[in-house]
């Protein structure tokens, strides 16, 4: 791959697994320096960054910061030394009827999935404005565009981050900075992969049937999206082809939101 993002530093929140790690891989493969993040500070977190950097021949660091805390979100950007590319990806989920939804779960989901992006964006923008170049990529969800029952906090946060993306895009339009939201449907992450055996047991179905008939019921392609596809979309949003793509959403959902 050509190193189109050489000289750019990317901070990806919530990137020691799943989609965040896939996006970090794709940006590093395109030549970007990457900063991985999660709330843990284990030797394996730092080893992950070291390995990724060595494989792609780029500088890669891991910086621990809890995205549920506003000051830690801002400190992440500061410790990184600012960034040219900000990917707000950290996210958690909890499922319960709205009248039984635990308040602490609501608060945590809103803080991690939405408010963290407000803080990191605010912290990153000054440097982007000074350079006249910046890319903010928010990992929203099909649930940023449509709802499912029992996911009130997640759906509210993901709709919120779509709104935040549009607002930021308008505020920085014409300054070389874009802000967009990627809206994946069901993505085959290690976390999702780990659920398949239980689903097979619960529904007494083989792997292919449970994926098709249970897990991907709302995804018309009946195929998972992949972390590589989300990573590739992030690289596209950072490319000159996307210079005028801002304040919008890109769905990677096998047709879910076309229904
Ligand atoms: P994941 O659990 O593998 O990744 C979530 C990441 O966020 C992890 O690195 C985790 O350590 C980190 N994280 C959690 N709490 C944090 C905190 N307080 N501070 C810092 N980091 C924290 O799950 P994933 O599926 O890769 O999800 C990544 C993003 O993609 C989320 O925003 C999720 O809502 C979104 N998404 C996922 C899917 C899917 O099907 N997997 C679909 C649409 C959107």
PDB file of C-alpha atoms and ligand atoms in Angstrom:
ATOM      1  CA  UNK A   1       0.000   0.000   0.000  1.00  0.00           C
ATOM      2  CA  UNK A   2       1.238   3.503  -0.751  1.00  0.00           C
ATOM      3  CA  UNK A   3       2.022   5.476   2.386  1.00  0.00           C
ATOM      4  CA  UNK A   4      -0.481   8.255   1.693  1.00  0.00           C
ATOM      5  CA  UNK A   5      -0.786   9.154   5.371  1.00  0.00           C
ATOM      6  CA  UNK A   6       2.951   9.424   6.111  1.00  0.00           C
ATOM      7  CA  UNK A   7       3.586  12.404   8.368  1.00  0.00           C
ATOM      8  CA  UNK A   8       0.097  12.290   9.881  1.00  0.00           C
ATOM      9  CA  UNK A   9      -0.512  11.312  13.508  1.00  0.00           C
ATOM     10  CA  UNK A  10      -3.736   9.435  14.298  1.00  0.00           C
ATOM     11  CA  UNK A  11      -5.295   8.976  17.727  1.00  0.00           C
ATOM     12  CA  UNK A  12      -7.850   6.171  17.855  1.00  0.00           C
ATOM     13  CA  UNK A  13      -9.855   5.889  21.066  1.00  0.00           C
ATOM     14  CA  UNK A  14     -10.804   2.423  22.316  1.00  0.00           C
ATOM     15  CA  UNK A  15      -8.350   0.694  20.031  1.00  0.00           C
ATOM     16  CA  UNK A  16      -6.868  -2.254  21.894  1.00  0.00           C
ATOM     17  CA  UNK A  17      -9.436  -4.556  20.241  1.00  0.00           C
ATOM     18  CA  UNK A  18     -12.131  -4.830  17.594  1.00  0.00           C
ATOM     19  CA  UNK A  19     -12.966  -2.019  15.214  1.00  0.00           C
ATOM     20  CA  UNK A  20     -10.601   0.513  16.796  1.00  0.00           C
ATOM     21  CA  UNK A  21      -7.657  -1.834  16.354  1.00  0.00           C
ATOM     22  CA  UNK A  22      -8.748  -2.568  12.776  1.00  0.00           C
ATOM     23  CA  UNK A  23      -8.880   1.161  12.013  1.00  0.00           C
ATOM     24  CA  UNK A  24      -5.455   1.641  13.612  1.00  0.00           C
ATOM     25  CA  UNK A  25      -4.066  -1.194  11.435  1.00  0.00           C
ATOM     26  CA  UNK A  26      -5.477   0.402   8.284  1.00  0.00           C
ATOM     27  CA  UNK A  27      -4.180   3.885   9.125  1.00  0.00           C
ATOM     28  CA  UNK A  28      -0.730   2.488  10.037  1.00  0.00           C
ATOM     29  CA  UNK A  29      -0.668   0.490   6.787  1.00  0.00           C
ATOM     30  CA  UNK A  30      -1.283   3.804   5.005  1.00  0.00           C
ATOM     31  CA  UNK A  31       1.759   5.248   6.797  1.00  0.00           C
ATOM     32  CA  UNK A  32       0.195   7.156   9.695  1.00  0.00           C
ATOM     33  CA  UNK A  33       1.782   7.337  13.124  1.00  0.00           C
ATOM     34  CA  UNK A  34      -0.788   5.817  15.464  1.00  0.00           C
ATOM     35  CA  UNK A  35      -1.735   6.226  19.099  1.00  0.00           C
ATOM     36  CA  UNK A  36      -3.732   3.329  20.504  1.00  0.00           C
ATOM     37  CA  UNK A  37      -5.891   3.811  23.597  1.00  0.00           C
ATOM     38  CA  UNK A  38      -8.071   2.140  26.153  1.00  0.00           C
ATOM     39  CA  UNK A  39      -8.647   2.537  29.891  1.00  0.00           C
ATOM     40  CA  UNK A  40      -6.284  -0.311  30.877  1.00  0.00           C
ATOM     41  CA  UNK A  41      -2.512   0.100  31.212  1.00  0.00           C
ATOM     42  CA  UNK A  42      -1.204  -3.456  30.854  1.00  0.00           C
ATOM     43  CA  UNK A  43       2.087  -4.595  29.311  1.00  0.00           C
ATOM     44  CA  UNK A  44       0.082  -6.304  26.531  1.00  0.00           C
ATOM     45  CA  UNK A  45      -1.533  -2.956  25.583  1.00  0.00           C
ATOM     46  CA  UNK A  46       1.899  -1.433  24.989  1.00  0.00           C
ATOM     47  CA  UNK A  47       3.108  -4.632  23.286  1.00  0.00           C
ATOM     48  CA  UNK A  48       0.159  -4.391  20.881  1.00  0.00           C
ATOM     49  CA  UNK A  49       1.260  -0.909  19.802  1.00  0.00           C
ATOM     50  CA  UNK A  50       4.911  -1.993  19.504  1.00  0.00           C
ATOM     51  CA  UNK A  51       3.995  -4.951  17.301  1.00  0.00           C
ATOM     52  CA  UNK A  52       1.680  -2.859  15.103  1.00  0.00           C
ATOM     53  CA  UNK A  53       4.368  -0.196  14.661  1.00  0.00           C
ATOM     54  CA  UNK A  54       7.039  -2.752  13.748  1.00  0.00           C
ATOM     55  CA  UNK A  55       4.819  -4.529  11.223  1.00  0.00           C
ATOM     56  CA  UNK A  56       3.957  -1.303   9.413  1.00  0.00           C
ATOM     57  CA  UNK A  57       7.215   0.587   9.932  1.00  0.00           C
ATOM     58  CA  UNK A  58       5.502   3.485  11.712  1.00  0.00           C
ATOM     59  CA  UNK A  59       5.689   5.056  15.160  1.00  0.00           C
ATOM     60  CA  UNK A  60       2.979   3.486  17.322  1.00  0.00           C
ATOM     61  CA  UNK A  61       2.275   4.182  20.966  1.00  0.00           C
ATOM     62  CA  UNK A  62      -0.331   3.150  23.493  1.00  0.00           C
ATOM     63  CA  UNK A  63      -1.670   5.800  25.879  1.00  0.00           C
ATOM     64  CA  UNK A  64      -4.039   4.747  28.656  1.00  0.00           C
ATOM     65  CA  UNK A  65      -6.974   7.099  29.268  1.00  0.00           C
ATOM     66  CA  UNK A  66     -10.505   6.461  30.486  1.00  0.00           C
ATOM     67  CA  UNK A  67     -12.940   7.857  27.928  1.00  0.00           C
ATOM     68  CA  UNK A  68     -15.654   8.148  30.591  1.00  0.00           C
ATOM     69  CA  UNK A  69     -13.657  11.011  32.162  1.00  0.00           C
ATOM     70  CA  UNK A  70     -13.587  14.352  30.327  1.00  0.00           C
ATOM     71  CA  UNK A  71     -10.198  15.431  31.650  1.00  0.00           C
ATOM     72  CA  UNK A  72      -8.643  12.094  30.620  1.00  0.00           C
ATOM     73  CA  UNK A  73     -10.084  12.477  27.110  1.00  0.00           C
ATOM     74  CA  UNK A  74      -8.435  15.880  26.778  1.00  0.00           C
ATOM     75  CA  UNK A  75      -5.193  14.621  28.385  1.00  0.00           C
ATOM     76  CA  UNK A  76      -5.028  11.807  25.796  1.00  0.00           C
ATOM     77  CA  UNK A  77      -4.795  14.347  22.962  1.00  0.00           C
ATOM     78  CA  UNK A  78      -2.275  16.420  24.890  1.00  0.00           C
ATOM     79  CA  UNK A  79      -0.060  13.411  25.721  1.00  0.00           C
ATOM     80  CA  UNK A  80      -0.209  12.324  22.085  1.00  0.00           C
ATOM     81  CA  UNK A  81       1.189  15.765  21.132  1.00  0.00           C
ATOM     82  CA  UNK A  82      -1.990  16.612  19.230  1.00  0.00           C
ATOM     83  CA  UNK A  83      -3.238  14.712  16.197  1.00  0.00           C
ATOM     84  CA  UNK A  84      -4.002  15.181  12.515  1.00  0.00           C
ATOM     85  CA  UNK A  85      -6.518  12.321  12.487  1.00  0.00           C
ATOM     86  CA  UNK A  86      -8.886  11.696  15.381  1.00  0.00           C
ATOM     87  CA  UNK A  87     -10.971   8.530  15.399  1.00  0.00           C
ATOM     88  CA  UNK A  88     -13.575   8.496  18.160  1.00  0.00           C
ATOM     89  CA  UNK A  89     -14.314   4.812  18.472  1.00  0.00           C
ATOM     90  CA  UNK A  90     -14.504   3.861  22.171  1.00  0.00           C
ATOM     91  CA  UNK A  91     -17.901   2.432  22.959  1.00  0.00           C
ATOM     92  CA  UNK A  92     -19.858   0.150  25.239  1.00  0.00           C
ATOM     93  CA  UNK A  93     -23.336  -1.362  25.092  1.00  0.00           C
ATOM     94  CA  UNK A  94     -26.042  -2.334  27.564  1.00  0.00           C
ATOM     95  CA  UNK A  95     -29.501  -3.681  26.793  1.00  0.00           C
ATOM     96  CA  UNK A  96     -32.617  -3.206  28.983  1.00  0.00           C
ATOM     97  CA  UNK A  97     -36.125  -1.725  28.694  1.00  0.00           C
ATOM     98  CA  UNK A  98     -36.011   2.052  29.174  1.00  0.00           C
ATOM     99  CA  UNK A  99     -38.064   1.973  32.383  1.00  0.00           C
ATOM    100  CA  UNK A 100     -35.642  -0.532  33.883  1.00  0.00           C
ATOM    101  CA  UNK A 101     -32.457   0.922  32.417  1.00  0.00           C
ATOM    102  CA  UNK A 102     -29.859   1.361  35.206  1.00  0.00           C
ATOM    103  CA  UNK A 103     -28.990   5.054  35.563  1.00  0.00           C
ATOM    104  CA  UNK A 104     -25.271   4.287  35.921  1.00  0.00           C
ATOM    105  CA  UNK A 105     -25.325   2.343  32.643  1.00  0.00           C
ATOM    106  CA  UNK A 106     -27.104   5.219  30.891  1.00  0.00           C
ATOM    107  CA  UNK A 107     -24.508   7.681  32.231  1.00  0.00           C
ATOM    108  CA  UNK A 108     -21.563   5.447  31.265  1.00  0.00           C
ATOM    109  CA  UNK A 109     -22.829   4.857  27.721  1.00  0.00           C
ATOM    110  CA  UNK A 110     -23.480   8.554  27.138  1.00  0.00           C
ATOM    111  CA  UNK A 111     -20.077   9.461  28.594  1.00  0.00           C
ATOM    112  CA  UNK A 112     -18.007   6.898  26.660  1.00  0.00           C
ATOM    113  CA  UNK A 113     -19.955   6.727  23.373  1.00  0.00           C
ATOM    114  CA  UNK A 114     -20.764  10.445  23.012  1.00  0.00           C
ATOM    115  CA  UNK A 115     -19.307  12.935  25.493  1.00  0.00           C
ATOM    116  CA  UNK A 116     -15.754  11.587  25.060  1.00  0.00           C
ATOM    117  CA  UNK A 117     -15.909  12.652  21.404  1.00  0.00           C
ATOM    118  CA  UNK A 118     -16.871  16.188  22.438  1.00  0.00           C
ATOM    119  CA  UNK A 119     -13.800  16.388  24.699  1.00  0.00           C
ATOM    120  CA  UNK A 120     -11.284  14.826  22.282  1.00  0.00           C
ATOM    121  CA  UNK A 121     -12.600  16.913  19.387  1.00  0.00           C
ATOM    122  CA  UNK A 122     -12.369  20.112  21.424  1.00  0.00           C
ATOM    123  CA  UNK A 123      -8.808  19.218  22.424  1.00  0.00           C
ATOM    124  CA  UNK A 124      -7.692  18.222  18.911  1.00  0.00           C
ATOM    125  CA  UNK A 125      -9.199  21.062  16.880  1.00  0.00           C
ATOM    126  CA  UNK A 126      -6.764  23.819  17.836  1.00  0.00           C
ATOM    127  CA  UNK A 127      -3.810  21.916  16.360  1.00  0.00           C
ATOM    128  CA  UNK A 128      -5.787  20.919  13.264  1.00  0.00           C
ATOM    129  CA  UNK A 129      -6.808  24.548  12.664  1.00  0.00           C
ATOM    130  CA  UNK A 130      -3.202  25.711  13.031  1.00  0.00           C
ATOM    131  CA  UNK A 131      -2.101  23.169  10.383  1.00  0.00           C
ATOM    132  CA  UNK A 132      -5.092  23.773   8.125  1.00  0.00           C
ATOM    133  CA  UNK A 133      -5.657  20.004   7.903  1.00  0.00           C
ATOM    134  CA  UNK A 134      -7.527  17.538  10.030  1.00  0.00           C
ATOM    135  CA  UNK A 135      -9.767  14.505   9.854  1.00  0.00           C
ATOM    136  CA  UNK A 136     -12.274  13.574  12.549  1.00  0.00           C
ATOM    137  CA  UNK A 137     -13.838  10.172  12.035  1.00  0.00           C
ATOM    138  CA  UNK A 138     -16.525   9.171  14.490  1.00  0.00           C
ATOM    139  CA  UNK A 139     -17.436   5.492  14.692  1.00  0.00           C
ATOM    140  CA  UNK A 140     -21.200   5.703  15.145  1.00  0.00           C
ATOM    141  CA  UNK A 141     -23.438   2.771  14.157  1.00  0.00           C
ATOM    142  CA  UNK A 142     -26.526   1.837  12.170  1.00  0.00           C
ATOM    143  CA  UNK A 143     -28.041   2.759  15.533  1.00  0.00           C
ATOM    144  CA  UNK A 144     -26.988   6.347  14.816  1.00  0.00           C
ATOM    145  CA  UNK A 145     -29.615   6.357  12.063  1.00  0.00           C
ATOM    146  CA  UNK A 146     -32.255   3.916  13.250  1.00  0.00           C
ATOM    147  CA  UNK A 147     -33.383   2.389  16.548  1.00  0.00           C
ATOM    148  CA  UNK A 148     -33.828  -0.997  18.174  1.00  0.00           C
ATOM    149  CA  UNK A 149     -35.806  -1.666  21.331  1.00  0.00           C
ATOM    150  CA  UNK A 150     -33.953  -1.960  24.660  1.00  0.00           C
ATOM    151  CA  UNK A 151     -30.952   0.034  23.453  1.00  0.00           C
ATOM    152  CA  UNK A 152     -32.117   3.513  24.529  1.00  0.00           C
ATOM    153  CA  UNK A 153     -28.770   4.804  25.770  1.00  0.00           C
ATOM    154  CA  UNK A 154     -26.782   3.355  22.859  1.00  0.00           C
ATOM    155  CA  UNK A 155     -29.228   4.638  20.239  1.00  0.00           C
ATOM    156  CA  UNK A 156     -29.382   8.079  21.903  1.00  0.00           C
ATOM    157  CA  UNK A 157     -25.581   8.289  22.092  1.00  0.00           C
ATOM    158  CA  UNK A 158     -25.089   7.121  18.498  1.00  0.00           C
ATOM    159  CA  UNK A 159     -27.728   9.544  17.141  1.00  0.00           C
ATOM    160  CA  UNK A 160     -25.951  12.167  19.264  1.00  0.00           C
ATOM    161  CA  UNK A 161     -22.565  11.505  17.718  1.00  0.00           C
ATOM    162  CA  UNK A 162     -24.051  11.795  14.229  1.00  0.00           C
ATOM    163  CA  UNK A 163     -25.400  15.226  15.248  1.00  0.00           C
ATOM    164  CA  UNK A 164     -22.052  16.196  16.773  1.00  0.00           C
ATOM    165  CA  UNK A 165     -20.273  15.164  13.556  1.00  0.00           C
ATOM    166  CA  UNK A 166     -22.528  17.418  11.459  1.00  0.00           C
ATOM    167  CA  UNK A 167     -22.127  20.375  13.816  1.00  0.00           C
ATOM    168  CA  UNK A 168     -18.331  20.124  13.984  1.00  0.00           C
ATOM    169  CA  UNK A 169     -18.209  19.785  10.185  1.00  0.00           C
ATOM    170  CA  UNK A 170     -20.107  23.068   9.803  1.00  0.00           C
ATOM    171  CA  UNK A 171     -17.946  24.886  12.332  1.00  0.00           C
ATOM    172  CA  UNK A 172     -14.690  24.009  10.542  1.00  0.00           C
ATOM    173  CA  UNK A 173     -15.920  23.929   6.930  1.00  0.00           C
ATOM    174  CA  UNK A 174     -13.400  25.439   4.524  1.00  0.00           C
ATOM    175  CA  UNK A 175     -10.490  25.103   6.958  1.00  0.00           C
ATOM    176  CA  UNK A 176      -9.111  21.810   5.601  1.00  0.00           C
ATOM    177  CA  UNK A 177     -10.779  19.849   8.369  1.00  0.00           C
ATOM    178  CA  UNK A 178     -13.555  17.316   7.854  1.00  0.00           C
ATOM    179  CA  UNK A 179     -15.737  15.492  10.351  1.00  0.00           C
ATOM    180  CA  UNK A 180     -17.842  12.457   9.468  1.00  0.00           C
ATOM    181  CA  UNK A 181     -19.495   9.459  11.067  1.00  0.00           C
ATOM    182  CA  UNK A 182     -19.087   5.860   9.933  1.00  0.00           C
ATOM    183  CA  UNK A 183     -22.224   3.825  10.636  1.00  0.00           C
ATOM    184  CA  UNK A 184     -21.468   0.095  10.671  1.00  0.00           C
ATOM    185  CA  UNK A 185     -24.102  -2.578  10.999  1.00  0.00           C
ATOM    186  CA  UNK A 186     -23.073  -5.817  12.690  1.00  0.00           C
ATOM    187  CA  UNK A 187     -19.272  -6.140  12.466  1.00  0.00           C
ATOM    188  CA  UNK A 188     -17.466  -9.418  13.033  1.00  0.00           C
ATOM    189  CA  UNK A 189     -15.183  -8.431  15.928  1.00  0.00           C
ATOM    190  CA  UNK A 190     -13.629 -10.924  18.374  1.00  0.00           C
ATOM    191  CA  UNK A 191     -16.415  -9.978  20.795  1.00  0.00           C
ATOM    192  CA  UNK A 192     -19.113 -10.897  18.259  1.00  0.00           C
ATOM    193  CA  UNK A 193     -17.221 -14.028  17.180  1.00  0.00           C
ATOM    194  CA  UNK A 194     -17.198 -15.157  20.824  1.00  0.00           C
ATOM    195  CA  UNK A 195     -21.007 -14.904  20.978  1.00  0.00           C
ATOM    196  CA  UNK A 196     -21.529 -17.323  18.078  1.00  0.00           C
ATOM    197  CA  UNK A 197     -21.056 -20.632  20.004  1.00  0.00           C
ATOM    198  CA  UNK A 198     -23.536 -19.517  22.705  1.00  0.00           C
ATOM    199  CA  UNK A 199     -26.066 -18.443  20.088  1.00  0.00           C
ATOM    200  CA  UNK A 200     -25.641 -21.800  18.301  1.00  0.00           C
ATOM    201  CA  UNK A 201     -26.334 -23.619  21.562  1.00  0.00           C
ATOM    202  CA  UNK A 202     -29.261 -21.401  22.581  1.00  0.00           C
ATOM    203  CA  UNK A 203     -30.977 -21.689  19.193  1.00  0.00           C
ATOM    204  CA  UNK A 204     -29.842 -25.254  18.417  1.00  0.00           C
ATOM    205  CA  UNK A 205     -28.588 -24.102  15.014  1.00  0.00           C
ATOM    206  CA  UNK A 206     -25.324 -24.539  13.125  1.00  0.00           C
ATOM    207  CA  UNK A 207     -22.941 -21.595  12.736  1.00  0.00           C
ATOM    208  CA  UNK A 208     -24.147 -20.477   9.303  1.00  0.00           C
ATOM    209  CA  UNK A 209     -27.837 -20.688  10.233  1.00  0.00           C
ATOM    210  CA  UNK A 210     -27.520 -18.826  13.527  1.00  0.00           C
ATOM    211  CA  UNK A 211     -25.529 -16.053  11.839  1.00  0.00           C
ATOM    212  CA  UNK A 212     -28.045 -15.776   9.010  1.00  0.00           C
ATOM    213  CA  UNK A 213     -31.338 -16.269  10.825  1.00  0.00           C
ATOM    214  CA  UNK A 214     -30.632 -14.790  14.255  1.00  0.00           C
ATOM    215  CA  UNK A 215     -27.644 -12.466  14.377  1.00  0.00           C
ATOM    216  CA  UNK A 216     -28.009 -10.840  10.948  1.00  0.00           C
ATOM    217  CA  UNK A 217     -31.795 -10.782  10.797  1.00  0.00           C
ATOM    218  CA  UNK A 218     -31.805  -7.001  10.233  1.00  0.00           C
ATOM    219  CA  UNK A 219     -28.815  -6.909   7.877  1.00  0.00           C
ATOM    220  CA  UNK A 220     -30.266  -7.659   4.405  1.00  0.00           C
ATOM    221  CA  UNK A 221     -26.944  -8.910   2.969  1.00  0.00           C
ATOM    222  CA  UNK A 222     -26.927 -11.495   5.796  1.00  0.00           C
ATOM    223  CA  UNK A 223     -23.188 -10.925   5.923  1.00  0.00           C
ATOM    224  CA  UNK A 224     -21.159  -9.305   8.682  1.00  0.00           C
ATOM    225  CA  UNK A 225     -19.222  -6.147   7.950  1.00  0.00           C
ATOM    226  CA  UNK A 226     -15.516  -6.516   8.754  1.00  0.00           C
ATOM    227  CA  UNK A 227     -13.078  -4.389  10.734  1.00  0.00           C
ATOM    228  CA  UNK A 228     -10.993  -4.146   7.541  1.00  0.00           C
ATOM    229  CA  UNK A 229     -13.959  -2.534   5.741  1.00  0.00           C
ATOM    230  CA  UNK A 230     -14.344   0.022   8.533  1.00  0.00           C
ATOM    231  CA  UNK A 231     -10.573   0.631   8.439  1.00  0.00           C
ATOM    232  CA  UNK A 232     -10.640   1.090   4.673  1.00  0.00           C
ATOM    233  CA  UNK A 233     -13.477   3.608   4.988  1.00  0.00           C
ATOM    234  CA  UNK A 234     -11.495   5.572   7.578  1.00  0.00           C
ATOM    235  CA  UNK A 235      -8.483   5.639   5.217  1.00  0.00           C
ATOM    236  CA  UNK A 236     -10.758   6.868   2.414  1.00  0.00           C
ATOM    237  CA  UNK A 237     -12.093   9.659   4.653  1.00  0.00           C
ATOM    238  CA  UNK A 238      -8.479  10.714   5.257  1.00  0.00           C
ATOM    239  CA  UNK A 239      -7.644  10.723   1.540  1.00  0.00           C
ATOM    240  CA  UNK A 240      -7.770  13.703  -0.876  1.00  0.00           C
ATOM    241  CA  UNK A 241     -10.769  12.015  -2.579  1.00  0.00           C
ATOM    242  CA  UNK A 242     -12.748  12.829   0.575  1.00  0.00           C
ATOM    243  CA  UNK A 243     -11.617  16.453   0.958  1.00  0.00           C
ATOM    244  CA  UNK A 244     -15.199  17.641   0.333  1.00  0.00           C
ATOM    245  CA  UNK A 245     -16.877  14.789   2.202  1.00  0.00           C
ATOM    246  CA  UNK A 246     -17.881  16.330   5.511  1.00  0.00           C
ATOM    247  CA  UNK A 247     -20.791  16.413   7.904  1.00  0.00           C
ATOM    248  CA  UNK A 248     -22.176  13.170   6.604  1.00  0.00           C
ATOM    249  CA  UNK A 249     -22.564   9.504   7.458  1.00  0.00           C
ATOM    250  CA  UNK A 250     -21.217   6.483   5.609  1.00  0.00           C
ATOM    251  CA  UNK A 251     -23.147   3.300   6.267  1.00  0.00           C
ATOM    252  CA  UNK A 252     -21.413  -0.094   6.163  1.00  0.00           C
ATOM    253  CA  UNK A 253     -24.463  -2.127   7.068  1.00  0.00           C
ATOM    254  CA  UNK A 254     -25.329  -4.524   4.225  1.00  0.00           C
ATOM    255  CA  UNK A 255     -28.485  -2.525   3.523  1.00  0.00           C
ATOM    256  CA  UNK A 256     -29.885  -2.345   7.091  1.00  0.00           C
ATOM    257  CA  UNK A 257     -30.753   1.370   6.948  1.00  0.00           C
ATOM    258  CA  UNK A 258     -32.208   1.088   3.444  1.00  0.00           C
ATOM    259  CA  UNK A 259     -35.080  -0.957   4.819  1.00  0.00           C
TER     260      UNK A 259
HETATM  261  P1  LIG B   1     -14.859  -3.666  21.422  1.00  0.00           P
HETATM  262  O1  LIG B   1     -15.439  -3.943  22.775  1.00  0.00           O
HETATM  263  O2  LIG B   1     -13.966  -4.685  20.793  1.00  0.00           O
HETATM  264  O3  LIG B   1     -14.108  -2.285  21.402  1.00  0.00           O
HETATM  265  C1  LIG B   1     -14.438  -1.221  22.239  1.00  0.00           C
HETATM  266  C2  LIG B   1     -13.169  -0.519  22.592  1.00  0.00           C
HETATM  267  O4  LIG B   1     -13.488   0.564  23.465  1.00  0.00           O
HETATM  268  C3  LIG B   1     -12.198  -1.431  23.328  1.00  0.00           C
HETATM  269  O5  LIG B   1     -10.880  -1.150  22.911  1.00  0.00           O
HETATM  270  C4  LIG B   1     -12.404  -1.029  24.771  1.00  0.00           C
HETATM  271  O6  LIG B   1     -11.268  -1.287  25.566  1.00  0.00           O
HETATM  272  C5  LIG B   1     -12.653   0.460  24.602  1.00  0.00           C
HETATM  273  N1  LIG B   1     -13.272   1.079  25.758  1.00  0.00           N
HETATM  274  C6  LIG B   1     -14.376   0.697  26.443  1.00  0.00           C
HETATM  275  N2  LIG B   1     -14.577   1.522  27.478  1.00  0.00           N
HETATM  276  C7  LIG B   1     -13.592   2.439  27.444  1.00  0.00           C
HETATM  277  C8  LIG B   1     -13.244   3.550  28.262  1.00  0.00           C
HETATM  278  N3  LIG B   1     -13.950   3.882  29.344  1.00  0.00           N
HETATM  279  N4  LIG B   1     -12.152   4.275  27.927  1.00  0.00           N
HETATM  280  C9  LIG B   1     -11.394   3.943  26.855  1.00  0.00           C
HETATM  281  N5  LIG B   1     -11.670   2.913  26.052  1.00  0.00           N
HETATM  282  C10 LIG B   1     -12.763   2.177  26.339  1.00  0.00           C
HETATM  283  O7  LIG B   1     -16.125  -3.377  20.476  1.00  0.00           O
HETATM  284  P2  LIG B   1     -16.206  -2.949  18.937  1.00  0.00           P
HETATM  285  O8  LIG B   1     -17.288  -3.759  18.378  1.00  0.00           O
HETATM  286  O9  LIG B   1     -14.886  -2.944  18.275  1.00  0.00           O
HETATM  287  O10 LIG B   1     -16.748  -1.447  19.072  1.00  0.00           O
HETATM  288  C11 LIG B   1     -16.022  -0.307  18.688  1.00  0.00           C
HETATM  289  C12 LIG B   1     -16.975   0.824  18.309  1.00  0.00           C
HETATM  290  O11 LIG B   1     -17.731   0.397  17.170  1.00  0.00           O
HETATM  291  C13 LIG B   1     -17.998   1.172  19.391  1.00  0.00           C
HETATM  292  O12 LIG B   1     -18.197   2.564  19.423  1.00  0.00           O
HETATM  293  C14 LIG B   1     -19.245   0.447  18.914  1.00  0.00           C
HETATM  294  O13 LIG B   1     -20.402   1.073  19.401  1.00  0.00           O
HETATM  295  C15 LIG B   1     -19.106   0.589  17.421  1.00  0.00           C
HETATM  296  N6  LIG B   1     -19.880  -0.374  16.636  1.00  0.00           N
HETATM  297  C16 LIG B   1     -19.664  -1.726  16.745  1.00  0.00           C
HETATM  298  C17 LIG B   1     -20.417  -2.596  15.964  1.00  0.00           C
HETATM  299  C18 LIG B   1     -20.223  -4.100  16.011  1.00  0.00           C
HETATM  300  O14 LIG B   1     -21.056  -4.835  15.464  1.00  0.00           O
HETATM  301  N7  LIG B   1     -19.168  -4.621  16.601  1.00  0.00           N
HETATM  302  C19 LIG B   1     -21.376  -2.086  15.091  1.00  0.00           C
HETATM  303  C20 LIG B   1     -21.554  -0.695  15.016  1.00  0.00           C
HETATM  304  C21 LIG B   1     -20.799   0.145  15.780  1.00  0.00           C
END
